[in-house]
Coordinates of C-alpha atoms (C1' of nucleotides) in Angstrom, one line a residue:
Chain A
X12 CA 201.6 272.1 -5.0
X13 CA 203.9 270.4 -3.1
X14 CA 205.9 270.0 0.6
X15 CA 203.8 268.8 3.5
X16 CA 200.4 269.2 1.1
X17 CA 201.5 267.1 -1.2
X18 CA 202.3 264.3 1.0
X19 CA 199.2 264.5 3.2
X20 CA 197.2 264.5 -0.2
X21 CA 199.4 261.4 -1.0
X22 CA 198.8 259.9 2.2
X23 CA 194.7 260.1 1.7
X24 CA 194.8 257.8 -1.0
X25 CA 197.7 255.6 0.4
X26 CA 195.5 255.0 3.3
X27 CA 192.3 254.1 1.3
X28 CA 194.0 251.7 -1.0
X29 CA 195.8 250.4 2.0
X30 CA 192.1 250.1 4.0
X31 CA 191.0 248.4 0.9
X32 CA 193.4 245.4 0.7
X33 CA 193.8 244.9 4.5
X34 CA 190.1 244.4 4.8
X35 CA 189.1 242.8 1.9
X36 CA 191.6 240.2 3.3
X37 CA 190.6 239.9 6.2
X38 CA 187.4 242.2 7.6
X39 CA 188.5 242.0 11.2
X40 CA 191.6 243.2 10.7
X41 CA 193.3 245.9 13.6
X42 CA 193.2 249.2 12.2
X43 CA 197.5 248.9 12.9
X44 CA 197.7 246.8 10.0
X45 CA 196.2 249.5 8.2
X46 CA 198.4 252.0 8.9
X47 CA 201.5 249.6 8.1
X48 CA 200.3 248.5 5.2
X49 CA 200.0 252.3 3.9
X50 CA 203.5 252.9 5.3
X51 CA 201.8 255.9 7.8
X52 CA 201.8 255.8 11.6
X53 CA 198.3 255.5 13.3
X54 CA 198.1 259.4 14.0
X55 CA 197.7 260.0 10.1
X56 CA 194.6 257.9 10.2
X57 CA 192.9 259.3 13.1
X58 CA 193.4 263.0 11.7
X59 CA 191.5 261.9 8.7
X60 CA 189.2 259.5 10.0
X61 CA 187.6 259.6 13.6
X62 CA 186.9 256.3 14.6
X63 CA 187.2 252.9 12.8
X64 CA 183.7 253.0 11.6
X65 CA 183.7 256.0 10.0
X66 CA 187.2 254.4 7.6
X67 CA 184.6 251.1 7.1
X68 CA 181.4 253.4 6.4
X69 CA 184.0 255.4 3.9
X70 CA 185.3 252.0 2.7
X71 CA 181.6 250.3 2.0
X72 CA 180.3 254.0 0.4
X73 CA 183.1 253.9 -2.3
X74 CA 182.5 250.1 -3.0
X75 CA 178.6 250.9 -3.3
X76 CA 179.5 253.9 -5.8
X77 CA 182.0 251.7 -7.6
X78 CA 179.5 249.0 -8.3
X79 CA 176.4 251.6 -10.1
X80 CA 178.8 253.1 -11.9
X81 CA 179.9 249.9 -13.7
X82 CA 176.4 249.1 -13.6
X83 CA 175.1 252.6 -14.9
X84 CA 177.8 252.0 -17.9
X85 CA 176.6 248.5 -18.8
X86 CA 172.9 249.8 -19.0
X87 CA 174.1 252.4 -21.4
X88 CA 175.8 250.1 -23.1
X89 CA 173.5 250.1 -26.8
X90 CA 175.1 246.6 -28.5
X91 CA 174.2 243.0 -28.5
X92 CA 172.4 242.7 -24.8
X93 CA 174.1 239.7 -24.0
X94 CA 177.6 241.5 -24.2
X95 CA 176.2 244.1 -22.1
X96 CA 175.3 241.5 -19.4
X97 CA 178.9 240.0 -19.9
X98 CA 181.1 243.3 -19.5
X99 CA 178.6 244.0 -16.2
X100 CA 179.6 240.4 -14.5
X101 CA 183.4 241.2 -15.6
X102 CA 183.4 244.7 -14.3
X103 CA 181.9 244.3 -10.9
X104 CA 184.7 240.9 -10.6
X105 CA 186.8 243.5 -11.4
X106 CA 185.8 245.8 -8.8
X107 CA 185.9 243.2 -6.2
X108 CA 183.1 245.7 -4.3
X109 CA 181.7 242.2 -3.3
X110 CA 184.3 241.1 -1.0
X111 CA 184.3 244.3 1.2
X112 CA 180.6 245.2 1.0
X113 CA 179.3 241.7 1.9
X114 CA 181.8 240.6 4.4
X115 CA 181.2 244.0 5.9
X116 CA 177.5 243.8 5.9
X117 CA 176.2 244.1 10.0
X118 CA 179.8 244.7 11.1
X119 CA 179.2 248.7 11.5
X120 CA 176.1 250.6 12.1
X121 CA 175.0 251.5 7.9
X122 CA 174.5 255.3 7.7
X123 CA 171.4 257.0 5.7
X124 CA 173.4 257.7 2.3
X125 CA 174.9 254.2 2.5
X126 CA 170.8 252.9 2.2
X127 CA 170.5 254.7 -0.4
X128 CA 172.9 253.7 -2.5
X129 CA 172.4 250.2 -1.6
X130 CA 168.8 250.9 -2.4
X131 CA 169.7 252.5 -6.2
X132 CA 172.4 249.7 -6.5
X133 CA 169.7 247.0 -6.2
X134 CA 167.5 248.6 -8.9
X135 CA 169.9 248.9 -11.0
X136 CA 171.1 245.2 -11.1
X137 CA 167.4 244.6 -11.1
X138 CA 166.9 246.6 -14.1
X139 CA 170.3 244.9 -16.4
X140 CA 169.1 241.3 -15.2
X141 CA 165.3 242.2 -16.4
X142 CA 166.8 243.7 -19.3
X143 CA 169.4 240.6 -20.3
X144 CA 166.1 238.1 -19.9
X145 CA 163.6 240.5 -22.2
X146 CA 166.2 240.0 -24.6
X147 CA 166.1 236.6 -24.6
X148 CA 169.9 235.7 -24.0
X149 CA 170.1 234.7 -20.3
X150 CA 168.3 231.7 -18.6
X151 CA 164.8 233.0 -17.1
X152 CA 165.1 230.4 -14.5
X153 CA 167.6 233.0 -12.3
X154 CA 166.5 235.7 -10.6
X155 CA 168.8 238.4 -9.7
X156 CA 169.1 237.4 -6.3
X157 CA 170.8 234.3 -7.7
X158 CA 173.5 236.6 -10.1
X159 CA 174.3 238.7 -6.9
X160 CA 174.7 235.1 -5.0
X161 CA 177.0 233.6 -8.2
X162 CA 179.0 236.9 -8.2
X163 CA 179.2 236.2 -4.3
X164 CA 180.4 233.3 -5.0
X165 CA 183.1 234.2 -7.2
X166 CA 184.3 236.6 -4.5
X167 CA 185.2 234.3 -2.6
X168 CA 188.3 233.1 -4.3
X169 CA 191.2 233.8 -2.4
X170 CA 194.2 232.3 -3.7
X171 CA 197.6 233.7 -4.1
X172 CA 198.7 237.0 -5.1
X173 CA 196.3 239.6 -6.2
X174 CA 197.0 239.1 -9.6
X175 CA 196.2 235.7 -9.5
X176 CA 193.2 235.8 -7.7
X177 CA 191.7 238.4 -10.4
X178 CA 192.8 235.4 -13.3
X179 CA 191.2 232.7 -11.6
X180 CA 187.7 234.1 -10.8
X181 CA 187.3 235.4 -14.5
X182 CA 188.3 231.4 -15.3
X183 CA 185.0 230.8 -13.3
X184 CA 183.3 233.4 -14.5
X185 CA 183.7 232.5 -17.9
X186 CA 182.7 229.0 -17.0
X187 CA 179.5 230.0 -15.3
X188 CA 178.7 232.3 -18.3
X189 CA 178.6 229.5 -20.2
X190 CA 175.9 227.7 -18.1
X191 CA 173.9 231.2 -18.0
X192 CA 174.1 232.1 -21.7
X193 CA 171.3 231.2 -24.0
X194 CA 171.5 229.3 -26.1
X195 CA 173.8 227.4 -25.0
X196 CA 177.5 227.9 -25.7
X197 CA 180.4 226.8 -24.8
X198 CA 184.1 228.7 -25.0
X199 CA 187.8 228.5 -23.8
X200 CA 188.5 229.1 -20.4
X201 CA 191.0 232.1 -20.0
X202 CA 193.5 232.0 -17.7
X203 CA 196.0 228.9 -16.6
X204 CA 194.3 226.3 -14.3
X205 CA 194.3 226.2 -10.5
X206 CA 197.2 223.9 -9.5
X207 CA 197.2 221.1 -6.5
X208 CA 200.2 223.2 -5.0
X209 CA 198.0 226.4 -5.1
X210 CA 195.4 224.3 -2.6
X211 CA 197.6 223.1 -0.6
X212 CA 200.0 226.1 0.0
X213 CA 197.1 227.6 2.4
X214 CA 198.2 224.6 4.8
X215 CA 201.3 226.8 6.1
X216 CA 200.7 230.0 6.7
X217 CA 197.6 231.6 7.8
X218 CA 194.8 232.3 5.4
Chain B
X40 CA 173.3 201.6 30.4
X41 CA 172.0 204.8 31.9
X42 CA 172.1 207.5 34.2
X43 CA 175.5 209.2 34.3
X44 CA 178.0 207.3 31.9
X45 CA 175.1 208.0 29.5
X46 CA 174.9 211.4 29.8
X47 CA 178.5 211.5 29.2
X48 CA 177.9 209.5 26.0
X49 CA 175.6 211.9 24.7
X50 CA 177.2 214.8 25.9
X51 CA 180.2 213.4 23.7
X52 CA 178.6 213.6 20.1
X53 CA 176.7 216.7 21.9
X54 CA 180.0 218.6 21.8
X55 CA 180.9 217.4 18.3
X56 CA 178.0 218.8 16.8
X57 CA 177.7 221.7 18.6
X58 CA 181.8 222.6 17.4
X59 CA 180.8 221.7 14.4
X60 CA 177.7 224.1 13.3
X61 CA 179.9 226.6 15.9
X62 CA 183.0 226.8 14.0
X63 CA 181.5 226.5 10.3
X64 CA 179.3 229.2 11.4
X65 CA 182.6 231.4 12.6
X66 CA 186.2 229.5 12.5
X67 CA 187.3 232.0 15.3
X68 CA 184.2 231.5 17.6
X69 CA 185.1 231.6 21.2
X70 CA 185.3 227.5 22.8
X71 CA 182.3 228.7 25.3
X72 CA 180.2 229.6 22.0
X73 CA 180.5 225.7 21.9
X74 CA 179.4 224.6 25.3
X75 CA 176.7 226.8 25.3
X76 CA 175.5 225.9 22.0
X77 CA 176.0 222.3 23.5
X78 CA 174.6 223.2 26.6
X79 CA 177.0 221.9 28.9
X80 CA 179.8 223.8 31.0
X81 CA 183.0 224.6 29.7
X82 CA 185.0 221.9 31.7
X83 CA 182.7 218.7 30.1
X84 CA 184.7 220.5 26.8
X85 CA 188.0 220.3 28.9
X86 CA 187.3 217.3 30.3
X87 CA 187.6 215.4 26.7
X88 CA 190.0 217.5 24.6
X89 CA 193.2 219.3 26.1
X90 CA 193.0 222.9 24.2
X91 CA 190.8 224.1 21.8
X92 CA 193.5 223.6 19.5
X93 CA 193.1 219.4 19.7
X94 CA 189.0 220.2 19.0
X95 CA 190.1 221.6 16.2
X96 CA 191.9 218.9 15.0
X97 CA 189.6 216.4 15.8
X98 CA 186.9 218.3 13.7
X99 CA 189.2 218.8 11.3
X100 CA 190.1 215.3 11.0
X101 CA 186.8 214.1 11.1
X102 CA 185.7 216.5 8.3
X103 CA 188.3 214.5 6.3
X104 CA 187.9 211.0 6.8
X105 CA 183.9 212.0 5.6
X106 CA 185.4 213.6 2.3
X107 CA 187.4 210.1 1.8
X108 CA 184.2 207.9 3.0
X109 CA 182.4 210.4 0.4
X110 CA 184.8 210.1 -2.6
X111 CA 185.4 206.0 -2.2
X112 CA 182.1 205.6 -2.3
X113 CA 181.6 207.3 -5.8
X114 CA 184.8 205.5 -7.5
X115 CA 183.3 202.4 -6.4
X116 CA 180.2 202.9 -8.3
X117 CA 179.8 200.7 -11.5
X118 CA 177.2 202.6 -13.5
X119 CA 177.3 206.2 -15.3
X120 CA 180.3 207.6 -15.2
X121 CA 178.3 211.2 -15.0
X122 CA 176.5 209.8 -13.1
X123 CA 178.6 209.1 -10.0
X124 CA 180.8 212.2 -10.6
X125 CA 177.7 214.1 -9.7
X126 CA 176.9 212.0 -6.7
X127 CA 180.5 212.7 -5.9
X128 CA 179.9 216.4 -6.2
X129 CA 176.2 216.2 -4.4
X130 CA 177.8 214.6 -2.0
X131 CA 180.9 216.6 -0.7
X132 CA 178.2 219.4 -0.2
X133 CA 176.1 217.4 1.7
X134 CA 179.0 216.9 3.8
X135 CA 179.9 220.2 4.0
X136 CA 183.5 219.7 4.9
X137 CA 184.7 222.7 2.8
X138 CA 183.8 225.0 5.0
X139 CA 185.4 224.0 8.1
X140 CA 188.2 222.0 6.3
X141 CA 189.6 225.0 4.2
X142 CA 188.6 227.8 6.5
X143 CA 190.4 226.7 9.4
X144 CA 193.6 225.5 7.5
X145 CA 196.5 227.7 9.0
X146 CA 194.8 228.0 12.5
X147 CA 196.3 225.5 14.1
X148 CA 199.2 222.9 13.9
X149 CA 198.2 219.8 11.2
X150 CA 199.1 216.4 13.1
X151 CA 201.0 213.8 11.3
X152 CA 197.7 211.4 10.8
X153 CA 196.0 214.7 9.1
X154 CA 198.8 215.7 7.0
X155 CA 197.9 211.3 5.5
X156 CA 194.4 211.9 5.3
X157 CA 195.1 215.0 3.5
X158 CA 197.0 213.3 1.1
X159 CA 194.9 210.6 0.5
X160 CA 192.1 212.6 -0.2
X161 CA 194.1 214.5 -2.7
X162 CA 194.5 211.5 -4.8
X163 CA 190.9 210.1 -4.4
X164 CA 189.7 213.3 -5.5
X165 CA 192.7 213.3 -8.8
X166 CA 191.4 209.4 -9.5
X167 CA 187.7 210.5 -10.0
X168 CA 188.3 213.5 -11.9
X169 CA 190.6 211.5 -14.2
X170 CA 188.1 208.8 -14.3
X171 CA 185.3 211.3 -15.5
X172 CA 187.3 213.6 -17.8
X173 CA 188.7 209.9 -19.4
X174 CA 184.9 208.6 -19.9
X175 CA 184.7 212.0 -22.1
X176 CA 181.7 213.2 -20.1
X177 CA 183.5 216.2 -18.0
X178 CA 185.0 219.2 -19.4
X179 CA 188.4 218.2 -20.3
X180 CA 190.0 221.8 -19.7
X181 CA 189.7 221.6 -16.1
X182 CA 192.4 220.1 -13.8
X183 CA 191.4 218.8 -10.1
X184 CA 192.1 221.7 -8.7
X185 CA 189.6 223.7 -10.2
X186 CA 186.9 221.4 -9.4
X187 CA 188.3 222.0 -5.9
X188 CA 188.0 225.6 -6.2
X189 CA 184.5 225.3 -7.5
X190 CA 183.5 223.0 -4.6
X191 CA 184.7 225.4 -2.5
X192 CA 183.0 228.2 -3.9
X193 CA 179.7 226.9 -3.4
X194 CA 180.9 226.0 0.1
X195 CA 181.2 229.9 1.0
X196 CA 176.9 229.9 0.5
X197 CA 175.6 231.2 3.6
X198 CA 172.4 233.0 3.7
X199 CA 169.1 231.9 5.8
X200 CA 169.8 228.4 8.0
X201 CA 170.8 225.2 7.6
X202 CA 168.1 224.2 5.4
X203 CA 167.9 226.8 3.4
X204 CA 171.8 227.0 2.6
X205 CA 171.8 223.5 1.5
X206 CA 168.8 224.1 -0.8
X207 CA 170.7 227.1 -2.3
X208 CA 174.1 225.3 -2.7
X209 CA 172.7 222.2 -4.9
X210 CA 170.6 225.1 -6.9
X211 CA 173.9 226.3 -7.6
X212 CA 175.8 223.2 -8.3
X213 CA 173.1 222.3 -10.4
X214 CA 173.8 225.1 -12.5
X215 CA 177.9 224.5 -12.2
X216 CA 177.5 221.0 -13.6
X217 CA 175.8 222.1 -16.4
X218 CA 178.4 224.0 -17.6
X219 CA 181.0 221.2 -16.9
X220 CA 179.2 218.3 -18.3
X221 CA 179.8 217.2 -21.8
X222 CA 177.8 216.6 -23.8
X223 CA 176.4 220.2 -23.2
X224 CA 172.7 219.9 -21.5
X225 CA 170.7 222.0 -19.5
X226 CA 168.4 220.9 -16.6
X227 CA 166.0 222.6 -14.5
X228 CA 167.5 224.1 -11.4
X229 CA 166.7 222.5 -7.9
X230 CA 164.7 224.8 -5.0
X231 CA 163.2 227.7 -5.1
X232 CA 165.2 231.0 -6.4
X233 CA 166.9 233.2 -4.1
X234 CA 165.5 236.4 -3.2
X235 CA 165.8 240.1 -2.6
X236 CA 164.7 239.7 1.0
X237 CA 167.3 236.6 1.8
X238 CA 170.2 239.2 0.7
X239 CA 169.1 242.7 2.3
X240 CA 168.6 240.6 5.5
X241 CA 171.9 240.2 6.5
X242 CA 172.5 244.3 7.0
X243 CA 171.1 243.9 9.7
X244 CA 171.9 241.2 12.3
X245 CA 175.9 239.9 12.2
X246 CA 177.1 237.8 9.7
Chain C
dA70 C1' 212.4 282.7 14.7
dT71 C1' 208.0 281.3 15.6
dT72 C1' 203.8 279.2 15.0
dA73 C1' 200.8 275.8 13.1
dT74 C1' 200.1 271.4 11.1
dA75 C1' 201.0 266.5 10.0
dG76 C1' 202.7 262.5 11.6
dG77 C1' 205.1 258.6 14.5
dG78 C1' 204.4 255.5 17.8
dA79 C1' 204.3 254.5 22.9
dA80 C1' 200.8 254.2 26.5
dC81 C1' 196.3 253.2 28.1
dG82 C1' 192.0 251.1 29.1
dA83 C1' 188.5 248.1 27.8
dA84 C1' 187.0 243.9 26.0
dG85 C1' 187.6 239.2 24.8
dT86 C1' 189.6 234.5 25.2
dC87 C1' 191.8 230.3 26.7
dT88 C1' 192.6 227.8 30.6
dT89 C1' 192.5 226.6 35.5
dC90 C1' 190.3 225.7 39.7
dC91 C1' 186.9 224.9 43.1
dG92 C1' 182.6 223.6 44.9
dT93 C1' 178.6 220.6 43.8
dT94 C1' 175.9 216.7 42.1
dC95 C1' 175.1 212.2 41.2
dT96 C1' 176.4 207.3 40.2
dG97 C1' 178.1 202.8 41.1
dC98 C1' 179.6 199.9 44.6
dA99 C1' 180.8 197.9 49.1
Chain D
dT17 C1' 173.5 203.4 53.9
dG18 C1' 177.9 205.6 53.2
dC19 C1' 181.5 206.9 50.3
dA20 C1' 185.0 207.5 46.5
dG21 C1' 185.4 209.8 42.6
dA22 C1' 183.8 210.8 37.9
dA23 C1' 181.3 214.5 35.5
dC24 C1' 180.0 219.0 35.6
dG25 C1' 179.0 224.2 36.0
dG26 C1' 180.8 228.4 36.0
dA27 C1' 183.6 232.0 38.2
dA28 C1' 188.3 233.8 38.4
dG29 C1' 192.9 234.3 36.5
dA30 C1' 196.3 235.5 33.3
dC31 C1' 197.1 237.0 29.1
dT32 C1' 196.4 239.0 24.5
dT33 C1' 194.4 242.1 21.3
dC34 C1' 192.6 246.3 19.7
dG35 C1' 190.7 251.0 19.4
dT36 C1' 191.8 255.4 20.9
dT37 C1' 194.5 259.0 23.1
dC38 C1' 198.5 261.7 24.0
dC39 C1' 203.0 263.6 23.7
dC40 C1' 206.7 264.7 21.1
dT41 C1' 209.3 265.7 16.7
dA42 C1' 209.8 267.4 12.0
dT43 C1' 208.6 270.4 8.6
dA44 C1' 206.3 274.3 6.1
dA45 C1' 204.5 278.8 6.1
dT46 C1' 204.7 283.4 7.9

DNA sequence: ATTATAGGGAACGAAGTCTTCCGTTCTGCA
DNA sequence: TGCAGAACGGAAGACTTCGTTCCCTATAAT
């Protein structure tokens, strides 16, 4: 397969991934900025999605998915319970669903699969957060509207390049891990440290 | 003094606060979000700054010289060293000038006298952190900036009203300084857990 | 060669925003 | 009592931004 099929096939994913980072950057972003990002003209996103609510519905879906299937995998996970808990809090950093699904939350009308899967999604966080406690390696005084809020929190690190962004919120993660974890523990910090030029580079061009 | 030059008084620090919970609610509100939230016409807004650009400044400005009251404050404190780190901390979220500070950076044009604050503020908050880290009771593998970036974290909070996002943001720094504070300790967290309910809810009205 | 499909991007209409402007109210003073 | 002008409310103006549509071109399949 290849020609004009292979490029439109192309193209589908280029626009997702393109969707992705413009509005986890920025939710309000223009739907142009989209289709520059992804190198396409605006026509190839209007013959694939009709209106810009049904790209953000598409968007929000796929983050939902993303987050109970790292979920699902941590609950299968059969090992010491407090790593289980550990590789769930680094995957879902990882899959940065946070940034899009909250900042997204109210800005579009939320269809009736998107319920559901925000409805299984909950249980399941429910379910690994009742399951790390039982287990006795994660403070009881948290419930798992606090972990969504601390992973919230986390998501909201936006400082330089992608890659750097990733580094510094599993810095913090680590960091709050270590006041979560029982008993108490205390590691090395990965990554380097934020920097005082990394603050104030913000200053000069728009956030 | 009464009657009209008082109105005017009040209608002054009327304004202020009104931009204030306005633009930390939503850094791009519109400036008639303001006077209504104020409840005065646009032109009493005109009438005492310019643009909306010089409001923004002036909050702006404002929002710093509290950090720097803040942060003096603590370095002038003779007892604990732990002790007035964490008032430092408890008290730049009390201020709350993360939010509007850092969120609005990059919107507008930083005067000359902000571009000093900004600076000074910058070494206030180095001196404490080096003052703390140097009494051996902070986490010595954490450079000002990161504390920053934690600050700021906690800052991004925003679920239920005022009240409620305070509680919710000293819960959480409660938690923070446990994992930062040497020697390692563990206290009971501050204010009641979050809940299911105070997350789900924001599906459905805006942000 | 012809038709169908994908895509580029200008054009359009609607909505939103900052700012100005004008008429009104009310105070302080002669 | 009469008046100058400060303070104000809010509509109108001028402009920008953004989602969506439309028209045309390029290419692949027949």
């Amino acid at each position: 397969m290849s020609g004009r099929k292979a490029q439109a096939a192309r193209n589908d994913e280029l626009i997702l991934q393109a969707a992705r980072a413009v509005f986890t950057a920025d939710p309000g972003a223009p739907i142009a900025a989209v289709a520059e990002k992804a190198g396409v003209g605006i026509s190839a996103l209007y013959r694939r999605y009709p209106s810009k609510e049904a790209l953000l519905q598409k968007l929000c879906g796929d983050g939902l998915k993303l987050y109970i299937e790292v979920t699902e995998r941590a609950l299968a996970e059969e090992g010491d319970p407090w790593e289980a808990f550990a590789g769930y809090l680094r995957g879902i950093v990882d899959a940065d669903t946070n940034s899009l699904t909250i900042k997204l939350a109210g800005t579009f009308q939320p269809t009736e699969e998107l319920g559901r899967d925000a409805m299984r999604a909950g249980a399941l966080a429910t379910e690994i957060h009742r399951r790390t406690v039982e287990a006795g390696v994660l403070r009881p005084d948290l419930t798992t509207a606090d972990i969504a809020l601390l992973l919230e929190q986390i998501a909201s690190i936006r400082v330089g390049d992608e890659r750097r962004i990733s580094e510094l919120r599993h810095r913090y993660l680590t960091l709050m891990m270590d006041a979560l974890r029982l008993p108490p523990a205390r590691r090395e910090l990965p990554g380097p440290a934020a920097t005082d030029e990394e603050l104030s580079s913000r200053w000069w061009t728009g956030s």
